[in-house]
Amino acid sequence: MRVTSLPQFARHLNRVTEVASILSKYGLADWVDRLDIGLLRGLYRRTIHRSLADLTTEVRVRLALTELGTTFIKLGQVLSTRPDLVGRALADELTLLQANVPADPSDVVRGIIERELGQSIQELFLEFDDQPLASASIAQVHAARLKDGTSVVLKVQHAEILSRIRTDLEILRGLAERAESYIDELRPYQPSAIVREFERILNRELDFLREMRHLERFRNAFSGDPRVSFPKPHPELCTSKVLTMDRLKGVSFGELPRRLAPEDANQLARDGARVFLEMIFRDGFYHADPHPGNLVLLPQGAIGILDAGMVGQLPPTLRDDLTDLLFAIGSGDPGEMVAILTRLSQPSSVPDPDAFAADVADFLSYYQGVPLNRLDISAALNEIIELVRQHHLILPTGIALLLRVLVVLEGTARLLKPDFRLNEVIDPFRQRLLAERFSPWRQWKRLRDVLKDYQ
């Protein structure tokens, strides 16, 4: 098929060629070949440099996505939350994706701020540092001081980033359509649906007013809680492209093990885990990226939580699904576990039901007799994710994200307390889930919903 017959590619042939060239550079040319995009075949090489050939496929994928830039880096970061789709090895490698994007020049940044906020830098701030604190894929961060002396940071979206992302999204939609047509083993994973979901996530992350509202919601939920602090946004200095918030200065969790006494580190690990579990199970609204770089220990001893662009929600129905899943592990009933996983997943059937049932029974046998309050939750959830992937099922986005957050949360806590397990702090939440699950009101609501289905 001629590439010019594919509108997504014809409009952006230079970028399509660049994508194909970078994929082939990292030894991923076979992926391009299988998409049957005719005119691209002569535009990339099939051999890779010896230094790259020695790397694992997972590392080469990460490096390729990094070189492809913002949109593909974000895609990789989203896929890192979906080991049920890409496998544990690749998901873990994609968590290492970082974008040290060159910062926009200071005059460009100042221009964006002044256009967005409608005043000059001198009118807006007592001080403004032209040297960015960091520059990532979507935005760069600058320190400043308000007229009243408050120390703040400004998250400023990179210039022209929206047009570049729109181009890449259009190309990704075309690649997903080709993948569904030409790569049989990818078809069950619905590449087009994945790209649509990724586009939704990315568009939300590009709207800094949404992140501002996230911060306000977290601050309200933990108002008066001395354990935790979120940056205070300044709405009058926020737009979809500029986010102004108080600066939280502290020590990153990644550096803390060298600075804290063991007993202090242990307590901090437990407090941090409790805060995130309260977001999840108490509020149903949680920060979805609890990696060490987003957590700092503030001078007053509170945990500062940064970057609220990525959040998850746990509505009652999803909470019931998670509760069912955890209790199915505890009950050791393979039939119940198979029913829950197939009910939750897409498609709602597996290619080989007998093999799936046997693998579920084998998984449960390992945890037979282990009470929930002693369960290694992280290990069990990782095994469930791999089990689902091996049998070509796809978990709902909400469940997959939550499972990943719990695993990452436990990993972050283990930086401070190497033998930490979530079950050390999850028991009160488990008891609450149990009480809610079997409350008379919940039972009546479930019965009412069932009766509705038969009307």
Coordinates of N, CA and C in Angstrom, one line a residue, residues 222-413:
F222 N -6.8 16.9 52.8 CA -5.8 16.7 53.9 C -5.6 18.0 54.7
S223 N -6.6 18.8 54.6 CA -6.5 20.1 55.4 C -6.3 19.8 56.9
G224 N -5.3 20.4 57.5 CA -5.0 20.2 58.9 C -4.3 18.9 59.2
D225 N -3.9 18.1 58.2 CA -3.1 16.9 58.5 C -1.7 17.2 58.5
P226 N -1.0 17.1 59.6 CA 0.4 17.5 59.7 C 1.4 16.6 59.0
R227 N 0.9 15.4 58.5 CA 1.8 14.4 57.9 C 2.1 14.8 56.5
V228 N 1.3 15.6 55.8 CA 1.4 15.8 54.4 C 1.1 17.2 54.0
S229 N 1.8 17.6 52.9 CA 1.6 19.0 52.3 C 1.6 18.9 50.8
F230 N 0.6 19.6 50.2 CA 0.6 19.8 48.7 C 0.8 21.2 48.4
P231 N 1.5 21.5 47.3 CA 1.7 22.9 46.9 C 0.4 23.7 46.8
K232 N 0.4 24.9 47.3 CA -0.8 25.7 47.2 C -0.8 26.4 45.8
P233 N -1.8 26.2 45.0 CA -1.8 26.9 43.7 C -2.3 28.4 43.9
H234 N -2.0 29.2 43.0 CA -2.5 30.6 43.0 C -3.3 30.8 41.7
P235 N -4.6 30.6 41.8 CA -5.5 30.6 40.6 C -5.4 31.8 39.8
E236 N -5.2 33.0 40.4 CA -5.1 34.2 39.5 C -3.9 34.2 38.7
L237 N -2.9 33.3 38.9 CA -1.7 33.2 38.1 C -1.6 31.8 37.4
C238 N -2.8 31.3 37.1 CA -2.8 29.9 36.5 C -3.7 30.0 35.2
T239 N -3.2 29.4 34.2 CA -4.0 29.2 32.9 C -3.7 27.7 32.5
S240 N -4.3 27.4 31.3 CA -4.1 26.0 30.8 C -2.6 25.8 30.5
K241 N -1.8 26.9 30.3 CA -0.4 26.7 30.0 C 0.6 27.1 31.0
V242 N 0.1 27.8 32.1 CA 1.0 28.2 33.2 C 0.4 27.9 34.5
L243 N 1.1 27.2 35.4 CA 0.7 26.8 36.7 C 1.6 27.4 37.7
T244 N 1.1 28.3 38.6 CA 1.9 28.9 39.6 C 1.4 28.3 41.0
M245 N 2.4 27.9 41.7 CA 2.1 27.2 43.0 C 3.2 27.5 44.0
D246 N 2.9 27.4 45.3 CA 4.0 27.5 46.3 C 5.1 26.5 46.1
R247 N 6.3 27.0 46.4 CA 7.5 26.1 46.3 C 7.6 25.3 47.5
L248 N 7.7 24.0 47.4 CA 8.0 23.1 48.5 C 9.4 22.7 48.5
K249 N 10.2 23.1 49.4 CA 11.7 22.8 49.4 C 11.9 21.7 50.4
G250 N 12.4 20.6 50.0 CA 12.7 19.4 50.9 C 13.7 18.5 50.3
V251 N 13.9 17.4 50.9 CA 14.8 16.3 50.5 C 14.1 15.2 49.8
S252 N 14.5 14.9 48.6 CA 13.8 13.9 47.8 C 13.9 12.5 48.6
F253 N 12.8 11.7 48.4 CA 12.8 10.4 49.1 C 13.9 9.5 48.6
G254 N 14.4 9.8 47.4 CA 15.5 9.0 46.9 C 16.8 9.2 47.6
E255 N 16.9 10.4 48.3 CA 18.1 10.7 49.0 C 18.0 10.4 50.5
L256 N 16.8 10.2 51.0 CA 16.6 10.1 52.4 C 17.3 8.9 53.2
P257 N 17.4 7.7 52.5 CA 18.0 6.6 53.3 C 19.3 6.9 53.8
R258 N 20.1 7.8 53.2 CA 21.4 8.1 53.7 C 21.4 9.2 54.8
R259 N 20.2 9.8 55.0 CA 20.2 10.9 55.9 C 19.4 10.6 57.2
L260 N 18.5 9.6 57.2 CA 17.6 9.4 58.3 C 18.1 8.2 59.1
A261 N 17.8 8.3 60.4 CA 18.0 7.1 61.3 C 17.0 6.0 60.9
P262 N 17.3 4.7 61.0 CA 16.4 3.7 60.6 C 15.0 3.8 61.2
E263 N 14.9 4.2 62.5 CA 13.5 4.2 63.0 C 12.7 5.4 62.4
D264 N 13.4 6.5 62.1 CA 12.7 7.6 61.4 C 12.3 7.2 60.0
A265 N 13.2 6.5 59.3 CA 12.9 6.1 57.9 C 11.7 5.1 58.0
N266 N 11.6 4.2 58.9 CA 10.5 3.3 59.0 C 9.2 4.0 59.2
Q267 N 9.2 5.0 60.1 CA 8.0 5.7 60.4 C 7.5 6.5 59.2
L268 N 8.5 7.1 58.5 CA 8.1 7.9 57.3 C 7.5 7.0 56.2
A269 N 8.1 5.8 56.1 CA 7.5 4.9 55.1 C 6.1 4.5 55.4
R270 N 5.8 4.3 56.7 CA 4.4 3.9 57.1 C 3.5 5.1 56.9
D271 N 4.0 6.3 57.3 CA 3.1 7.5 57.2 C 2.8 7.8 55.7
G272 N 3.8 7.7 54.8 CA 3.6 7.9 53.4 C 2.6 7.0 52.8
A273 N 2.8 5.7 53.2 CA 1.9 4.7 52.6 C 0.4 4.9 53.1
R274 N 0.3 5.3 54.4 CA -1.1 5.6 54.9 C -1.7 6.7 54.2
V275 N -0.9 7.8 53.9 CA -1.5 8.9 53.2 C -2.0 8.5 51.8
F276 N -1.3 7.7 51.1 CA -1.8 7.3 49.8 C -2.9 6.3 49.9
L277 N -3.0 5.5 50.9 CA -4.1 4.6 51.0 C -5.3 5.3 51.4
E278 N -5.2 6.4 52.2 CA -6.3 7.3 52.5 C -6.9 7.9 51.2
M279 N -6.0 8.4 50.4 CA -6.4 9.0 49.1 C -7.3 7.9 48.3
I280 N -6.8 6.7 48.3 CA -7.4 5.7 47.5 C -8.7 5.2 48.1
F281 N -8.7 4.8 49.4 CA -9.8 4.1 50.0 C -10.8 5.0 50.7
R282 N -10.3 6.1 51.2 CA -11.1 7.1 51.9 C -11.8 8.1 50.9
D283 N -10.9 8.6 50.1 CA -11.4 9.7 49.2 C -11.8 9.2 47.8
G284 N -11.2 8.1 47.4 CA -11.5 7.6 46.0 C -10.9 8.5 44.9
F285 N -9.9 9.3 45.3 CA -9.2 10.2 44.4 C -7.8 10.3 44.8
Y286 N -6.8 9.8 44.0 CA -5.5 9.6 44.4 C -4.4 10.1 43.4
H287 N -3.3 10.5 44.0 CA -2.1 10.8 43.2 C -1.6 9.5 42.6
A288 N -1.4 9.5 41.3 CA -1.2 8.2 40.6 C 0.3 8.0 40.2
D289 N 1.2 8.8 40.8 CA 2.6 8.6 40.4 C 3.5 8.8 41.7
P290 N 3.4 7.8 42.6 CA 4.1 8.0 43.9 C 5.6 7.6 43.8
H291 N 6.3 7.9 42.8 CA 7.7 7.6 42.7 C 8.5 8.5 43.5
P292 N 9.8 8.2 43.9 CA 10.5 9.0 44.9 C 10.8 10.4 44.5
G293 N 10.9 10.7 43.2 CA 11.1 12.1 42.7 C 9.9 13.0 43.0
N294 N 8.7 12.5 43.2 CA 7.6 13.3 43.5 C 7.3 13.5 45.0
L295 N 8.2 12.9 45.8 CA 8.0 13.0 47.3 C 9.2 13.6 47.9
V296 N 9.0 14.6 48.8 CA 10.1 15.2 49.5 C 9.7 15.3 51.0
L297 N 10.8 15.2 51.8 CA 10.6 15.4 53.2 C 10.9 16.9 53.5
L298 N 9.8 17.6 54.0 CA 9.9 19.0 54.3 C 10.6 19.3 55.6
P299 N 11.1 20.5 55.8 CA 11.9 20.8 57.1 C 11.0 20.5 58.3
Q300 N 9.7 20.7 58.3 CA 8.9 20.5 59.5 C 8.5 19.1 59.7
G301 N 9.0 18.2 58.8 CA 8.8 16.8 59.0 C 7.6 16.2 58.2
A302 N 6.9 17.1 57.5 CA 5.8 16.6 56.6 C 6.3 16.1 55.3
I303 N 5.5 15.3 54.7 CA 5.8 14.7 53.3 C 5.2 15.7 52.3
G304 N 6.0 16.2 51.5 CA 5.5 17.1 50.4 C 5.3 16.2 49.1
I305 N 4.1 16.4 48.5 CA 3.8 15.6 47.4 C 3.7 16.5 46.2
L306 N 4.5 16.3 45.2 CA 4.6 17.2 44.0 C 3.9 16.6 42.8
D307 N 3.7 17.4 41.8 CA 3.3 17.0 40.4 C 1.9 16.2 40.5
A308 N 0.9 16.9 40.5 CA -0.5 16.3 40.6 C -1.1 16.2 39.2
G309 N -0.3 16.1 38.2 CA -0.9 16.0 36.8 C -1.5 14.6 36.6
M310 N -1.0 13.6 37.2 CA -1.5 12.2 36.9 C -2.3 11.8 38.2
V311 N -3.6 11.6 38.1 CA -4.4 11.1 39.2 C -5.3 10.0 38.8
G312 N -5.8 9.3 39.8 CA -6.7 8.2 39.5 C -7.9 8.4 40.4
Q313 N -9.0 7.8 40.0 CA -10.3 7.8 40.7 C -10.7 6.4 41.0
L314 N -11.3 6.2 42.2 CA -11.8 4.9 42.6 C -13.2 5.0 43.0
P315 N -14.1 5.0 42.0 CA -15.6 5.0 42.3 C -16.0 3.8 43.1
P316 N -17.2 3.8 43.7 CA -17.6 2.6 44.5 C -17.6 1.3 43.7
T317 N -18.0 1.3 42.4 CA -18.0 0.1 41.7 C -16.6 -0.5 41.5
L318 N -15.6 0.4 41.2 CA -14.3 -0.1 41.1 C -13.7 -0.5 42.4
R319 N -14.1 0.1 43.5 CA -13.6 -0.3 44.8 C -14.2 -1.7 45.1
D320 N -15.4 -1.9 44.7 CA -16.0 -3.3 44.9 C -15.2 -4.3 44.1
D321 N -14.8 -4.0 42.9 CA -14.1 -4.9 42.1 C -12.7 -5.2 42.8
L322 N -12.1 -4.2 43.3 CA -10.8 -4.4 43.9 C -11.0 -5.3 45.2
T323 N -12.0 -5.0 45.9 CA -12.3 -5.8 47.1 C -12.6 -7.2 46.8
D324 N -13.4 -7.5 45.7 CA -13.6 -8.8 45.3 C -12.3 -9.5 44.9
L325 N -11.4 -8.8 44.3 CA -10.2 -9.4 43.8 C -9.3 -9.8 45.0
L326 N -9.2 -8.9 46.0 CA -8.4 -9.2 47.2 C -9.0 -10.4 48.0
F327 N -10.3 -10.4 48.1 CA -10.9 -11.4 48.9 C -10.9 -12.8 48.2
A328 N -10.9 -12.7 46.9 CA -10.8 -14.0 46.1 C -9.4 -14.6 46.3
I329 N -8.4 -13.8 46.5 CA -7.1 -14.3 46.8 C -7.1 -15.0 48.2
G330 N -7.8 -14.3 49.1 CA -7.8 -14.9 50.5 C -8.7 -16.1 50.6
S331 N -9.7 -16.2 49.7 CA -10.6 -17.4 49.8 C -10.0 -18.6 49.2
G332 N -9.1 -18.4 48.2 CA -8.5 -19.6 47.6 C -9.4 -20.3 46.6
D333 N -10.4 -19.7 46.2 CA -11.4 -20.4 45.3 C -11.1 -20.1 43.8
P334 N -10.5 -21.0 43.1 CA -10.1 -20.8 41.7 C -11.3 -20.4 40.8
G335 N -12.5 -21.0 41.0 CA -13.6 -20.6 40.2 C -14.1 -19.2 40.4
E336 N -14.0 -18.7 41.7 CA -14.4 -17.4 42.0 C -13.4 -16.4 41.3
M337 N -12.1 -16.7 41.4 CA -11.1 -15.9 40.9 C -11.2 -15.8 39.4
V338 N -11.4 -16.9 38.7 CA -11.6 -16.9 37.2 C -12.8 -16.0 36.8
A339 N -13.9 -16.2 37.6 CA -15.1 -15.4 37.3 C -14.8 -13.9 37.4
I340 N -14.1 -13.5 38.5 CA -13.9 -12.1 38.7 C -13.0 -11.5 37.6
L341 N -11.9 -12.2 37.3 CA -10.9 -11.7 36.3 C -11.6 -11.6 34.9
T342 N -12.4 -12.6 34.5 CA -13.0 -12.6 33.2 C -14.1 -11.5 33.2
R343 N -14.8 -11.3 34.3 CA -15.8 -10.2 34.4 C -15.2 -8.9 34.3
L344 N -14.0 -8.7 34.9 CA -13.3 -7.4 34.8 C -12.7 -7.1 33.5
S345 N -12.2 -8.1 32.8 CA -11.3 -7.9 31.7 C -12.0 -7.8 30.4
Q346 N -11.3 -7.4 29.4 CA -11.7 -7.4 28.0 C -10.7 -8.2 27.2
P347 N -11.1 -9.1 26.3 CA -12.5 -9.6 26.1 C -12.9 -10.4 27.3
S348 N -14.2 -10.7 27.4 CA -14.8 -11.4 28.6 C -14.6 -12.9 28.5
S349 N -13.8 -13.4 27.7 CA -13.5 -14.8 27.6 C -12.0 -15.0 27.3
V350 N -11.5 -16.1 27.5 CA -10.1 -16.4 27.3 C -9.9 -17.5 26.2
P351 N -8.8 -17.5 25.4 CA -8.7 -18.4 24.3 C -8.7 -19.9 24.8
D352 N -8.1 -20.1 26.0 CA -8.1 -21.5 26.5 C -8.5 -21.4 28.0
P353 N -9.8 -21.6 28.2 CA -10.4 -21.5 29.6 C -9.8 -22.5 30.6
D354 N -9.5 -23.7 30.1 CA -9.0 -24.7 31.0 C -7.6 -24.4 31.5
A355 N -6.8 -23.9 30.5 CA -5.4 -23.5 30.9 C -5.5 -22.3 31.9
F356 N -6.4 -21.3 31.6 CA -6.5 -20.2 32.5 C -6.9 -20.6 33.9
A357 N -7.9 -21.5 34.0 CA -8.4 -22.0 35.3 C -7.2 -22.7 36.0
A358 N -6.4 -23.5 35.3 CA -5.3 -24.2 35.9 C -4.3 -23.2 36.4
D359 N -4.0 -22.2 35.7 CA -3.0 -21.2 36.1 C -3.5 -20.4 37.3
V360 N -4.8 -20.1 37.3 CA -5.4 -19.4 38.5 C -5.3 -20.3 39.7
A361 N -5.6 -21.6 39.6 CA -5.5 -22.5 40.7 C -4.1 -22.6 41.2
D362 N -3.1 -22.7 40.3 CA -1.7 -22.7 40.7 C -1.3 -21.5 41.5
F363 N -1.8 -20.3 41.0 CA -1.5 -19.1 41.7 C -2.1 -19.1 43.1
L364 N -3.3 -19.5 43.2 CA -4.0 -19.4 44.5 C -3.4 -20.4 45.5
S365 N -2.9 -21.5 45.0 CA -2.3 -22.6 45.9 C -1.1 -22.0 46.7
Y366 N -0.4 -21.1 46.0 CA 0.8 -20.5 46.7 C 0.3 -19.7 47.9
Y367 N -0.8 -19.1 47.8 CA -1.3 -18.2 48.9 C -2.3 -18.9 49.8
Q368 N -2.5 -20.2 49.6 CA -3.5 -20.9 50.4 C -3.2 -20.8 51.9
G369 N -4.2 -20.4 52.6 CA -4.1 -20.3 54.0 C -3.4 -19.0 54.6
V370 N -3.0 -18.2 53.7 CA -2.3 -16.9 54.1 C -3.4 -15.9 54.4
P371 N -3.6 -15.4 55.6 CA -4.7 -14.4 55.8 C -4.3 -13.1 55.1
L372 N -5.4 -12.3 54.8 CA -5.2 -11.1 54.1 C -4.2 -10.1 54.8
N373 N -4.2 -10.1 56.1 CA -3.4 -9.1 56.8 C -1.9 -9.6 56.8
R374 N -1.6 -10.7 56.2 CA -0.2 -11.2 56.1 C 0.2 -11.4 54.6
L375 N -0.7 -11.0 53.7 CA -0.5 -11.2 52.3 C 0.5 -10.3 51.8
D376 N 1.5 -10.8 51.0 CA 2.4 -9.9 50.2 C 1.7 -9.3 49.0
I377 N 1.0 -8.2 49.2 CA 0.1 -7.6 48.3 C 0.8 -7.3 46.9
S378 N 1.9 -6.7 47.0 CA 2.7 -6.3 45.8 C 3.0 -7.5 45.0
A379 N 3.5 -8.6 45.6 CA 3.9 -9.8 44.8 C 2.6 -10.4 44.2
A380 N 1.6 -10.5 45.0 CA 0.3 -11.1 44.5 C -0.2 -10.3 43.3
L381 N -0.3 -9.0 43.4 CA -0.8 -8.1 42.3 C 0.1 -8.3 41.1
N382 N 1.4 -8.3 41.2 CA 2.2 -8.5 40.1 C 2.0 -9.8 39.4
E383 N 1.7 -10.9 40.2 CA 1.4 -12.2 39.6 C 0.1 -12.2 38.9
I384 N -0.9 -11.5 39.4 CA -2.2 -11.4 38.8 C -2.1 -10.7 37.4
I385 N -1.3 -9.6 37.4 CA -1.1 -8.8 36.2 C -0.5 -9.7 35.1
E386 N 0.5 -10.5 35.5 CA 1.2 -11.3 34.5 C 0.3 -12.4 34.1
L387 N -0.5 -13.0 35.0 CA -1.5 -14.0 34.6 C -2.5 -13.5 33.6
V388 N -3.0 -12.4 33.8 CA -3.9 -11.8 32.9 C -3.3 -11.6 31.5
R389 N -2.0 -11.0 31.5 CA -1.4 -10.8 30.2 C -1.1 -12.1 29.4
Q390 N -0.7 -13.1 30.1 CA -0.3 -14.4 29.5 C -1.6 -15.0 28.8
H391 N -2.7 -14.7 29.3 CA -4.0 -15.2 28.7 C -4.7 -14.2 27.9
H392 N -4.0 -13.2 27.5 CA -4.5 -12.2 26.5 C -5.8 -11.5 26.9
L393 N -5.9 -11.2 28.2 CA -7.0 -10.4 28.8 C -6.4 -9.0 29.0
I394 N -7.3 -8.0 29.0 CA -7.0 -6.6 29.3 C -7.8 -6.1 30.4
L395 N -7.1 -5.6 31.5 CA -7.8 -5.1 32.6 C -8.3 -3.7 32.3
P396 N -9.4 -3.3 33.0 CA -9.9 -1.9 32.8 C -8.8 -0.9 33.2
T397 N -8.8 0.3 32.5 CA -7.7 1.2 32.8 C -7.7 1.6 34.3
G398 N -8.8 1.8 34.9 CA -8.8 2.2 36.3 C -8.2 1.1 37.2
I399 N -8.5 -0.1 37.0 CA -8.0 -1.2 37.8 C -6.5 -1.3 37.6
A400 N -6.1 -1.3 36.3 CA -4.6 -1.5 36.0 C -3.8 -0.3 36.6
L401 N -4.3 0.9 36.5 CA -3.6 2.0 37.1 C -3.5 1.9 38.6
L402 N -4.6 1.5 39.3 CA -4.6 1.3 40.7 C -3.6 0.2 41.2
L403 N -3.6 -0.9 40.5 CA -2.7 -2.0 40.8 C -1.2 -1.5 40.7
R404 N -1.0 -0.7 39.6 CA 0.4 -0.2 39.4 C 0.8 0.7 40.5
V405 N -0.1 1.6 40.9 CA 0.1 2.6 42.0 C 0.5 1.9 43.3
L406 N -0.3 0.8 43.6 CA 0.0 0.1 44.8 C 1.4 -0.6 44.8
V407 N 1.8 -1.1 43.6 CA 3.1 -1.7 43.5 C 4.2 -0.7 43.6
V408 N 4.0 0.5 42.9 CA 5.0 1.5 43.0 C 5.1 2.1 44.4
L409 N 4.0 2.3 45.0 CA 3.9 2.8 46.4 C 4.7 1.9 47.3
E410 N 4.6 0.6 47.2 CA 5.3 -0.3 48.1 C 6.8 -0.2 47.8
G411 N 7.2 -0.1 46.5 CA 8.6 0.0 46.1 C 9.2 1.3 46.6
T412 N 8.5 2.4 46.6 CA 9.0 3.6 47.2 C 9.2 3.5 48.7
A413 N 8.2 2.9 49.4 CA 8.3 2.8 50.8 C 9.5 1.9 51.2

